[in-house]
Amino acid sequence: MQSAFCEIHRQGFQAASIANILQDTGLTKGALYHHFPTKKVLGLAVIEEIIKERLEGLIFKPLRESERPIEMLLEIIATIDKKVPSDFVMLGCPLNNLMQEMSPLDELFQERLAGVLGVWQKTVEGALKRGQKQGEIRAEVDYKAAALFVVSAWEGCIGVAKNMRSPKAFGTCMKQLHGYVQGLMPAKVEKGRRKGA
Amino acid sequence: MQSAFCEIHRQGFQAASIANILQDTGLTKGALYHHFPTKKVLGLAVIEEIIKERLEGLIFKPLRESERPIEMLLEIIATIDKKVPSDFVMLGCPLNNLMQEMSPLDELFQERLAGVLGVWQKTVEGALKRGQKQGEIRAEVDYKAAALFVVSAWEGCIGVAKNMRSPKAFGTCMKQLHGYVQGLMPAKVEKGRRKGA
DNA sequence: GCAATTACATACCAACTGGTATGCATGTGT
DNA sequence: ACACATGCATACCAGTTGGTATGTAATTGC
């Protein structure tokens, strides 16, 4: 599974070679096709068991369990670039990669990926909503739209940084997203001076 | 060229089939390979001659030539979903698609794509800078970082909407980006009431 | 201790892939 | 009018792909 994830992550699903995975793991074709009927099923399993779980541990769970969701959201956004393997800047977000590649080509992929993305969105949404109750987010904010945008921009930042091959660009880009979320907060006096950008 | 663009747009570069392009255009393999030595060169030509030019006409040129760059930027962001073929929501931004697919795999692709992206970024940057001179953008705004973020979020919105297969999601997402740009403006009284989100 | 299922390994295959070698017809420069 | 380059068409090729058919060893159920 790990090997399959790795191969798919750096080649994309279609270009991922079964032969490479076999060579990497030392397995034989018979062994693999005994457990997975098709390459597609293997790919879907990677989404569900690897990609989803990683996001769960890295983002979803902390965000759901925090008592100060906005603070946590801001912290995650600010530090995500350090909590992730360095090659992720070069290779991009596995979820986004698969979305861009497979969504138009295969409904099942699209559904599964949309499922994971949906959890992400709902999690951020929940955080914003709770933050709104705590008065950390202004009352008139459309938290659903904001959550959608946060996730979208997030993926966008990774994608652009990947193309530019620049961890630094990723950092400054996420900092802007950080600023956007801060912009949803009431304009009270804050510890750090409120930066416009 | 148009046919090649189309094929690449919906299959991705690697999965794009030369045979399909030939069938679609009625050309023969000899004819194509007479003008393009390799598939890769064909792909690069598509980037330069089709994708770049489209963005140029749709975004870069209006933005560069406008005397009220911020107004123009906001308008483009607000209306881009109507100025683009409907299947672009399903298929995504051709530039972003290629970036996600090819950047880690091929340096030349990465460079060319980064070039186009750079123009985009520089164009937005120029707009923000001019807007700053006009007092439309607050003085303390880091316009370079903001421009990078605008482009990133832009692509992110398209990418997510593509996965969700939802033009509506694209619209609401771009509306948030619209809000972000407005957030860079001075907090003076505006025609439309300043919406927080 | 025998039957049957599971877990693999090997060999093989049809379908495509991008790319090329060759052939030929039409200009084109001199 | 003759040499030569250009523009294209056909046929072909080696490599790779995902997938399968067949065989065999190990495990399990009874």
Short mmCIF file of C-alpha atoms (C1' of nucleotides) in Angstrom, two decimals:
data_model
loop_
_atom_site.label_atom_id
_atom_site.label_comp_id
_atom_site.label_asym_id
_atom_site.label_seq_id
_atom_site.Cartn_x
_atom_site.Cartn_y
_atom_site.Cartn_z
CA MET A 1 0.00 0.00 0.00
CA GLN A 2 2.71 2.45 1.00
CA SER A 3 4.60 1.63 -2.15
CA ALA A 4 1.51 2.05 -4.28
CA PHE A 5 0.80 5.37 -2.62
CA CYS A 6 4.33 6.49 -3.30
CA GLU A 7 4.27 5.46 -6.94
CA ILE A 8 0.91 7.11 -7.52
CA HIS A 9 2.03 10.21 -5.69
CA ARG A 10 4.95 10.80 -7.98
CA GLN A 11 3.68 9.46 -11.27
CA GLY A 12 -0.02 10.06 -11.07
CA PHE A 13 -2.50 7.22 -11.12
CA GLN A 14 -2.60 6.46 -14.81
CA ALA A 15 1.12 6.66 -15.25
CA ALA A 16 1.77 4.66 -12.10
CA SER A 17 3.26 1.41 -13.18
CA ILE A 18 2.13 -1.81 -11.56
CA ALA A 19 5.48 -3.23 -12.51
CA ASN A 20 7.26 -0.54 -10.49
CA ILE A 21 5.16 -1.26 -7.44
CA LEU A 22 5.90 -4.94 -7.78
CA GLN A 23 9.61 -4.31 -8.12
CA ASP A 24 9.60 -1.93 -5.19
CA THR A 25 7.77 -4.29 -2.88
CA GLY A 26 9.27 -7.51 -4.15
CA LEU A 27 5.82 -8.88 -4.69
CA THR A 28 4.73 -10.70 -7.79
CA LYS A 29 1.90 -9.86 -10.06
CA GLY A 30 -0.06 -12.85 -8.92
CA ALA A 31 0.17 -11.72 -5.31
CA LEU A 32 -1.03 -8.24 -6.04
CA TYR A 33 -3.89 -9.23 -8.30
CA HIS A 34 -4.93 -11.75 -5.72
CA HIS A 35 -5.74 -8.96 -3.30
CA PHE A 36 -6.83 -6.28 -5.77
CA PRO A 37 -8.90 -7.21 -8.79
CA THR A 38 -7.84 -4.15 -10.79
CA LYS A 39 -5.45 -1.26 -10.67
CA LYS A 40 -8.40 1.04 -10.14
CA VAL A 41 -9.45 -0.73 -6.95
CA LEU A 42 -5.89 -0.44 -5.72
CA GLY A 43 -5.99 3.28 -6.38
CA LEU A 44 -9.26 3.71 -4.56
CA ALA A 45 -7.87 1.80 -1.61
CA VAL A 46 -4.87 4.11 -1.51
CA ILE A 47 -7.22 7.09 -1.32
CA GLU A 48 -9.25 5.65 1.48
CA GLU A 49 -6.55 4.01 3.56
CA ILE A 50 -3.55 6.25 3.07
CA ILE A 51 -4.48 9.68 1.82
CA LYS A 52 -7.62 10.09 3.87
CA GLU A 53 -5.94 8.82 7.03
CA ARG A 54 -3.01 11.17 6.64
CA LEU A 55 -5.26 14.17 6.34
CA GLU A 56 -7.29 12.87 9.23
CA GLY A 57 -4.30 12.79 11.53
CA LEU A 58 -2.70 15.95 10.23
CA ILE A 59 -5.69 18.24 9.93
CA PHE A 60 -9.12 16.81 10.56
CA LYS A 61 -8.64 15.34 13.99
CA PRO A 62 -6.77 18.25 15.58
CA LEU A 63 -9.31 20.63 14.15
CA ARG A 64 -12.29 18.65 15.37
CA GLU A 65 -10.99 18.07 18.84
CA SER A 66 -9.64 21.49 19.60
CA GLU A 67 -11.57 23.66 22.00
CA ARG A 68 -10.28 26.77 20.31
CA PRO A 69 -10.90 25.79 16.68
CA ILE A 70 -9.93 29.08 15.12
CA GLU A 71 -6.67 29.24 16.95
CA MET A 72 -5.99 25.68 15.89
CA LEU A 73 -6.93 26.39 12.29
CA LEU A 74 -4.59 29.33 12.18
CA GLU A 75 -1.82 27.30 13.73
CA ILE A 76 -2.23 24.44 11.31
CA ILE A 77 -2.18 26.83 8.37
CA ALA A 78 0.91 28.51 9.74
CA THR A 79 2.87 25.37 10.48
CA ILE A 80 1.67 22.85 7.92
CA ASP A 81 4.73 23.40 5.77
CA LYS A 82 6.92 22.06 8.55
CA LYS A 83 4.76 19.09 9.44
CA VAL A 84 4.91 17.48 6.07
CA PRO A 85 7.70 15.59 4.28
CA SER A 86 9.84 17.99 2.28
CA ASP A 87 9.13 16.28 -1.03
CA PHE A 88 5.49 17.17 -0.68
CA VAL A 89 6.29 20.61 -2.04
CA MET A 90 7.77 19.05 -5.14
CA LEU A 91 5.13 16.37 -5.54
CA GLY A 92 2.10 18.28 -4.37
CA CYS A 93 -0.86 17.21 -2.31
CA PRO A 94 -1.74 13.60 -3.18
CA LEU A 95 -5.41 14.38 -2.89
CA ASN A 96 -5.23 17.35 -5.20
CA ASN A 97 -3.07 15.48 -7.68
CA LEU A 98 -5.61 12.72 -8.00
CA MET A 99 -8.50 15.16 -8.16
CA GLN A 100 -6.99 17.04 -11.04
CA GLU A 101 -6.06 13.90 -12.89
CA MET A 102 -8.96 11.56 -12.31
CA SER A 103 -12.08 13.58 -11.59
CA PRO A 104 -13.01 14.15 -15.22
CA LEU A 105 -12.08 10.62 -16.23
CA ASP A 106 -13.75 8.37 -13.71
CA GLU A 107 -16.87 8.81 -11.64
CA LEU A 108 -15.84 6.48 -8.86
CA PHE A 109 -12.60 8.31 -8.34
CA GLN A 110 -14.43 11.59 -8.46
CA GLU A 111 -16.87 10.45 -5.80
CA ARG A 112 -14.27 9.09 -3.43
CA LEU A 113 -12.06 12.13 -3.81
CA ALA A 114 -15.01 14.45 -3.39
CA GLY A 115 -15.81 12.51 -0.26
CA VAL A 116 -12.44 13.21 1.29
CA LEU A 117 -12.57 16.79 0.16
CA GLY A 118 -16.03 17.04 1.64
CA VAL A 119 -14.80 15.87 5.03
CA TRP A 120 -12.06 18.47 4.86
CA GLN A 121 -14.53 21.17 4.00
CA LYS A 122 -17.00 20.09 6.67
CA THR A 123 -14.25 20.01 9.26
CA VAL A 124 -13.16 23.56 8.49
CA GLU A 125 -16.80 24.51 8.35
CA GLY A 126 -17.36 23.07 11.80
CA ALA A 127 -14.35 24.91 13.13
CA LEU A 128 -15.59 28.21 11.74
CA LYS A 129 -19.06 27.59 13.05
CA ARG A 130 -17.84 26.86 16.52
CA GLY A 131 -15.56 29.83 16.29
CA GLN A 132 -18.54 31.93 15.41
CA LYS A 133 -20.32 30.81 18.57
CA GLN A 134 -17.27 31.73 20.57
CA GLY A 135 -17.25 35.15 18.98
CA GLU A 136 -13.95 34.48 17.26
CA ILE A 137 -15.57 34.77 13.86
CA ARG A 138 -17.82 37.65 12.91
CA ALA A 139 -21.49 36.78 12.93
CA GLU A 140 -22.21 37.82 9.36
CA VAL A 141 -19.56 35.54 7.89
CA ASP A 142 -20.89 32.84 5.57
CA TYR A 143 -18.91 30.06 7.18
CA LYS A 144 -19.79 27.49 4.54
CA ALA A 145 -18.49 29.59 1.70
CA ALA A 146 -15.48 30.58 3.75
CA ALA A 147 -14.67 26.93 4.48
CA LEU A 148 -14.93 26.06 0.83
CA PHE A 149 -12.59 28.88 -0.01
CA VAL A 150 -10.09 27.96 2.67
CA VAL A 151 -9.82 24.44 1.34
CA SER A 152 -9.67 25.60 -2.26
CA ALA A 153 -7.04 28.22 -1.63
CA TRP A 154 -5.11 25.73 0.47
CA GLU A 155 -4.92 23.28 -2.39
CA GLY A 156 -4.18 26.11 -4.75
CA CYS A 157 -1.22 27.21 -2.67
CA ILE A 158 0.22 23.71 -2.69
CA GLY A 159 -0.35 23.37 -6.40
CA VAL A 160 1.31 26.61 -7.32
CA ALA A 161 4.23 26.04 -4.98
CA LYS A 162 4.66 22.63 -6.55
CA ASN A 163 4.92 24.14 -9.98
CA MET A 164 7.29 26.81 -8.83
CA ARG A 165 9.24 24.21 -6.89
CA SER A 166 9.45 26.69 -4.08
CA PRO A 167 8.81 25.88 -0.44
CA LYS A 168 9.23 29.57 0.23
CA ALA A 169 6.40 30.50 -2.11
CA PHE A 170 4.27 27.95 -0.31
CA GLY A 171 5.04 29.62 2.97
CA THR A 172 4.20 33.15 1.86
CA CYS A 173 1.11 31.90 0.10
CA MET A 174 -0.20 30.12 3.17
CA LYS A 175 0.56 33.22 5.17
CA GLN A 176 -1.92 35.06 2.99
CA LEU A 177 -4.50 32.41 3.65
CA HIS A 178 -3.73 32.90 7.32
CA GLY A 179 -4.47 36.56 6.81
CA TYR A 180 -7.73 35.76 5.09
CA VAL A 181 -8.93 33.72 8.06
CA GLN A 182 -7.86 36.48 10.42
CA GLY A 183 -9.92 38.79 8.29
CA LEU A 184 -12.98 36.78 9.28
CA MET A 185 -12.36 37.62 12.91
CA PRO A 186 -13.80 40.66 14.65
CA ALA A 187 -11.64 43.75 14.30
CA LYS A 188 -10.87 43.92 17.96
CA VAL A 189 -7.40 44.59 19.31
CA GLU A 190 -5.31 41.48 18.98
CA LYS A 191 -2.08 40.32 20.50
CA GLY A 192 -0.21 40.65 17.24
CA ARG A 193 -1.08 43.80 15.35
CA ARG A 194 -3.61 43.06 12.66
CA LYS A 195 -1.72 42.92 9.41
CA GLY A 196 -3.59 43.97 6.33
CA ALA A 197 -1.97 41.46 4.07
CA MET B 1 -3.23 22.58 -32.59
CA GLN B 2 -6.80 23.11 -31.40
CA SER B 3 -7.40 19.41 -31.51
CA ALA B 4 -4.21 18.68 -29.63
CA PHE B 5 -5.18 21.25 -27.03
CA CYS B 6 -8.56 19.67 -26.66
CA GLU B 7 -7.21 16.16 -26.31
CA ILE B 8 -4.62 17.24 -23.77
CA HIS B 9 -7.18 19.26 -21.89
CA ARG B 10 -9.44 16.32 -21.31
CA GLN B 11 -6.97 13.47 -21.04
CA GLY B 12 -3.90 15.12 -19.64
CA PHE B 13 -0.65 15.23 -21.55
CA GLN B 14 0.66 11.76 -20.92
CA ALA B 15 -2.66 10.08 -21.52
CA ALA B 16 -3.34 12.20 -24.58
CA SER B 17 -3.26 9.90 -27.55
CA ILE B 18 -1.52 10.96 -30.73
CA ALA B 19 -3.79 8.54 -32.52
CA ASN B 20 -6.86 10.40 -31.23
CA ILE B 21 -5.51 13.72 -32.42
CA LEU B 22 -4.81 12.25 -35.83
CA GLN B 23 -8.27 10.76 -36.07
CA ASP B 24 -9.87 14.00 -34.93
CA THR B 25 -7.99 16.16 -37.39
CA GLY B 26 -7.90 13.67 -40.24
CA LEU B 27 -4.15 14.08 -40.43
CA THR B 28 -1.74 11.23 -40.73
CA LYS B 29 1.11 10.41 -38.45
CA GLY B 30 3.63 11.40 -41.08
CA ALA B 31 2.08 14.82 -41.39
CA LEU B 32 2.13 15.49 -37.67
CA TYR B 33 5.64 14.24 -37.08
CA HIS B 34 6.79 16.27 -40.01
CA HIS B 35 5.92 19.45 -38.11
CA PHE B 36 6.60 18.27 -34.55
CA PRO B 37 9.57 16.05 -33.79
CA THR B 38 8.05 14.64 -30.60
CA LYS B 39 4.85 14.61 -28.61
CA LYS B 40 6.56 16.69 -25.99
CA VAL B 41 7.30 19.51 -28.43
CA LEU B 42 3.68 19.42 -29.49
CA GLY B 43 2.63 19.77 -25.89
CA LEU B 44 4.96 22.70 -25.29
CA ALA B 45 3.61 24.38 -28.40
CA VAL B 46 0.08 23.99 -27.09
CA ILE B 47 1.10 25.72 -23.88
CA GLU B 48 2.70 28.61 -25.65
CA GLU B 49 0.31 29.11 -28.53
CA ILE B 50 -3.05 28.16 -27.09
CA ILE B 51 -3.10 28.22 -23.33
CA LYS B 52 -0.95 31.29 -22.88
CA GLU B 53 -2.81 33.20 -25.53
CA ARG B 54 -6.17 32.42 -24.03
CA LEU B 55 -5.14 33.69 -20.64
CA GLU B 56 -3.59 36.69 -22.31
CA GLY B 57 -6.85 37.67 -23.94
CA LEU B 58 -9.07 36.74 -21.05
CA ILE B 59 -7.11 38.08 -18.11
CA PHE B 60 -3.68 39.53 -18.74
CA LYS B 61 -4.47 42.07 -21.39
CA PRO B 62 -7.59 43.56 -19.78
CA LEU B 63 -5.78 43.76 -16.50
CA ARG B 64 -2.72 45.44 -17.96
CA GLU B 65 -4.57 47.95 -20.03
CA SER B 66 -7.19 49.01 -17.57
CA GLU B 67 -6.83 52.40 -15.95
CA ARG B 68 -8.66 51.15 -12.88
CA PRO B 69 -6.82 47.90 -12.33
CA ILE B 70 -8.46 46.96 -9.05
CA GLU B 71 -11.93 47.49 -10.40
CA MET B 72 -10.98 45.41 -13.40
CA LEU B 73 -9.47 42.67 -11.28
CA LEU B 74 -12.61 42.47 -9.18
CA GLU B 75 -14.77 42.39 -12.26
CA ILE B 76 -12.76 39.64 -13.89
CA ILE B 77 -12.90 37.56 -10.73
CA ALA B 78 -16.62 38.13 -10.47
CA THR B 79 -17.47 37.31 -14.07
CA ILE B 80 -14.86 34.79 -15.15
CA ASP B 81 -17.25 31.92 -14.70
CA LYS B 82 -19.45 33.32 -17.42
CA LYS B 83 -16.68 34.15 -19.85
CA VAL B 84 -15.40 30.65 -20.17
CA PRO B 85 -16.79 27.58 -21.96
CA SER B 86 -19.04 25.61 -19.64
CA ASP B 87 -16.94 22.47 -19.87
CA PHE B 88 -14.05 24.30 -18.25
CA VAL B 89 -15.64 23.66 -14.89
CA MET B 90 -15.63 19.95 -15.59
CA LEU B 91 -12.20 19.85 -17.18
CA GLY B 92 -10.46 22.48 -15.12
CA CYS B 93 -7.94 25.10 -16.04
CA PRO B 94 -5.65 23.72 -18.75
CA LEU B 95 -2.69 25.49 -17.21
CA ASN B 96 -3.32 24.07 -13.77
CA ASN B 97 -3.95 20.60 -15.13
CA LEU B 98 -0.61 20.54 -16.85
CA MET B 99 1.15 22.04 -13.88
CA GLN B 100 -0.12 19.36 -11.56
CA GLU B 101 0.62 16.60 -13.99
CA MET B 102 3.90 17.57 -15.56
CA SER B 103 5.81 19.81 -13.17
CA PRO B 104 7.39 17.01 -11.18
CA LEU B 105 8.06 14.90 -14.25
CA ASP B 106 9.68 17.22 -16.73
CA GLU B 107 11.82 20.28 -16.26
CA LEU B 108 10.99 21.86 -19.59
CA PHE B 109 7.31 21.62 -18.95
CA GLN B 110 7.82 22.96 -15.48
CA GLU B 111 9.74 25.96 -16.82
CA ARG B 112 7.27 26.82 -19.52
CA LEU B 113 4.31 26.46 -17.22
CA ALA B 114 6.02 28.44 -14.50
CA GLY B 115 6.63 31.08 -17.15
CA VAL B 116 2.96 31.46 -17.92
CA LEU B 117 2.09 31.37 -14.25
CA GLY B 118 4.74 34.00 -13.67
CA VAL B 119 3.16 36.31 -16.20
CA TRP B 120 -0.18 35.84 -14.51
CA GLN B 121 1.32 36.61 -11.14
CA LYS B 122 3.24 39.61 -12.43
CA THR B 123 0.13 40.95 -14.09
CA VAL B 124 -1.91 40.77 -10.91
CA GLU B 125 1.07 42.17 -9.07
CA GLY B 126 1.19 45.11 -11.43
CA ALA B 127 -2.50 45.71 -10.99
CA LEU B 128 -2.21 45.70 -7.22
CA LYS B 129 0.81 47.96 -7.35
CA ARG B 130 -0.92 50.48 -9.53
CA GLY B 131 -3.97 50.19 -7.34
CA GLN B 132 -1.81 50.98 -4.38
CA LYS B 133 -0.61 54.18 -6.04
CA GLN B 134 -4.19 55.13 -6.68
CA GLY B 135 -5.04 54.55 -3.05
CA GLU B 136 -7.32 51.66 -3.90
CA ILE B 137 -5.09 49.24 -2.04
CA ARG B 138 -3.85 49.91 1.46
CA ALA B 139 -0.24 51.02 1.62
CA GLU B 140 0.95 48.29 3.97
CA VAL B 141 -0.25 45.47 1.73
CA ASP B 142 2.49 43.18 0.45
CA TYR B 143 1.30 43.24 -3.13
CA LYS B 144 3.69 40.54 -4.28
CA ALA B 145 2.49 38.04 -1.73
CA ALA B 146 -1.10 39.08 -2.34
CA ALA B 147 -0.71 38.54 -6.08
CA LEU B 148 0.77 35.10 -5.53
CA PHE B 149 -2.12 34.23 -3.29
CA VAL B 150 -4.74 35.52 -5.70
CA VAL B 151 -3.39 33.35 -8.49
CA SER B 152 -3.01 30.34 -6.21
CA ALA B 153 -6.47 30.64 -4.76
CA TRP B 154 -7.84 31.21 -8.23
CA GLU B 155 -6.43 27.96 -9.48
CA GLY B 156 -7.49 26.29 -6.28
CA CYS B 157 -11.08 27.38 -6.79
CA ILE B 158 -11.12 25.98 -10.30
CA GLY B 159 -9.54 22.75 -9.18
CA VAL B 160 -11.95 22.14 -6.35
CA ALA B 161 -14.97 23.09 -8.44
CA LYS B 162 -13.75 20.67 -11.08
CA ASN B 163 -13.63 17.85 -8.59
CA MET B 164 -17.03 18.73 -7.18
CA ARG B 165 -18.34 19.13 -10.70
CA SER B 166 -20.14 22.19 -9.51
CA PRO B 167 -20.20 25.51 -11.35
CA LYS B 168 -22.06 26.88 -8.36
CA ALA B 169 -19.24 26.00 -5.98
CA PHE B 170 -16.89 27.74 -8.37
CA GLY B 171 -19.00 30.84 -8.19
CA THR B 172 -19.21 31.01 -4.41
CA CYS B 173 -15.55 30.22 -4.12
CA MET B 174 -14.53 33.00 -6.46
CA LYS B 175 -16.81 35.30 -4.54
CA GLN B 176 -14.69 34.68 -1.49
CA LEU B 177 -11.59 35.54 -3.47
CA HIS B 178 -13.41 38.68 -4.50
CA GLY B 179 -13.90 39.38 -0.82
CA TYR B 180 -10.24 38.82 -0.11
CA VAL B 181 -9.21 41.40 -2.69
CA GLN B 182 -11.75 43.83 -1.31
CA GLY B 183 -10.18 43.22 2.06
CA LEU B 184 -6.97 44.69 0.69
CA MET B 185 -8.75 47.96 0.02
CA PRO B 186 -8.97 50.79 2.52
CA ALA B 187 -11.93 50.48 4.88
CA LYS B 188 -13.64 53.54 3.53
CA VAL B 189 -17.36 53.68 2.81
CA GLU B 190 -18.05 51.88 -0.42
CA LYS B 191 -20.94 51.80 -2.83
CA GLY B 192 -21.95 48.29 -1.88
CA ARG B 193 -21.77 47.66 1.83
CA ARG B 194 -18.56 45.93 2.74
CA LYS B 195 -19.43 42.31 3.27
CA GLY B 196 -17.32 40.48 5.78
CA ALA B 197 -17.29 37.25 3.86
"C1'" DG C 1 -5.75 -37.38 7.05
"C1'" DC C 2 -8.33 -35.82 3.38
"C1'" DA C 3 -10.85 -31.99 0.84
"C1'" DA C 4 -11.11 -27.48 -0.26
"C1'" DT C 5 -9.97 -22.90 -0.10
"C1'" DT C 6 -6.50 -19.32 0.17
"C1'" DA C 7 -2.18 -17.34 -1.14
"C1'" DC C 8 0.80 -16.76 -4.06
"C1'" DA C 9 4.25 -17.51 -8.54
"C1'" DT C 10 5.17 -17.83 -13.71
"C1'" DA C 11 4.28 -17.30 -18.19
"C1'" DC C 12 1.82 -15.24 -21.38
"C1'" DC C 13 -1.25 -11.97 -24.13
"C1'" DA C 14 -3.76 -8.51 -26.73
"C1'" DA C 15 -3.86 -3.66 -27.00
"C1'" DC C 16 -1.58 0.52 -27.39
"C1'" DT C 17 2.08 3.65 -27.01
"C1'" DG C 18 5.28 7.09 -29.32
"C1'" DG C 19 8.34 7.07 -32.84
"C1'" DT C 20 10.68 5.85 -37.42
"C1'" DA C 21 11.96 4.22 -42.06
"C1'" DT C 22 10.56 4.33 -46.42
"C1'" DG C 23 8.17 5.86 -50.43
"C1'" DC C 24 6.17 9.26 -53.31
"C1'" DA C 25 4.37 13.44 -55.08
"C1'" DT C 26 4.82 18.23 -55.50
"C1'" DG C 27 7.16 22.26 -55.75
"C1'" DT C 28 11.62 25.23 -56.39
"C1'" DG C 29 15.98 27.03 -57.28
"C1'" DT C 30 19.26 27.22 -61.08
"C1'" DA D 1 15.29 20.14 -67.45
"C1'" DC D 2 17.53 18.41 -63.69
"C1'" DA D 3 18.91 18.21 -58.63
"C1'" DC D 4 17.02 18.70 -54.46
"C1'" DA D 5 14.18 19.88 -50.64
"C1'" DT D 6 9.62 19.98 -48.71
"C1'" DG D 7 5.19 17.93 -47.42
"C1'" DC D 8 2.96 14.25 -46.47
"C1'" DA D 9 1.22 9.00 -46.46
"C1'" DT D 10 1.88 3.93 -45.18
"C1'" DA D 11 3.72 0.38 -42.91
"C1'" DC D 12 6.09 -1.07 -39.34
"C1'" DC D 13 8.53 -1.58 -34.75
"C1'" DA D 14 10.17 -2.19 -30.05
"C1'" DG D 15 8.57 -1.34 -25.58
"C1'" DT D 16 5.17 -1.17 -22.11
"C1'" DT D 17 0.69 -1.49 -20.28
"C1'" DG D 18 -2.93 -3.81 -17.36
"C1'" DG D 19 -4.76 -8.12 -16.95
"C1'" DT D 20 -5.29 -13.37 -17.04
"C1'" DA D 21 -4.72 -18.42 -17.25
"C1'" DT D 22 -2.50 -21.89 -15.19
"C1'" DG D 23 0.07 -24.15 -11.79
"C1'" DT D 24 1.55 -24.99 -7.00
"C1'" DA D 25 2.39 -24.60 -2.21
"C1'" DA D 26 0.46 -23.62 2.25
"C1'" DT D 27 -3.39 -23.37 5.26
"C1'" DT D 28 -7.71 -24.42 7.04
"C1'" DG D 29 -12.04 -27.13 8.09
"C1'" DC D 30 -13.80 -31.31 9.46
#
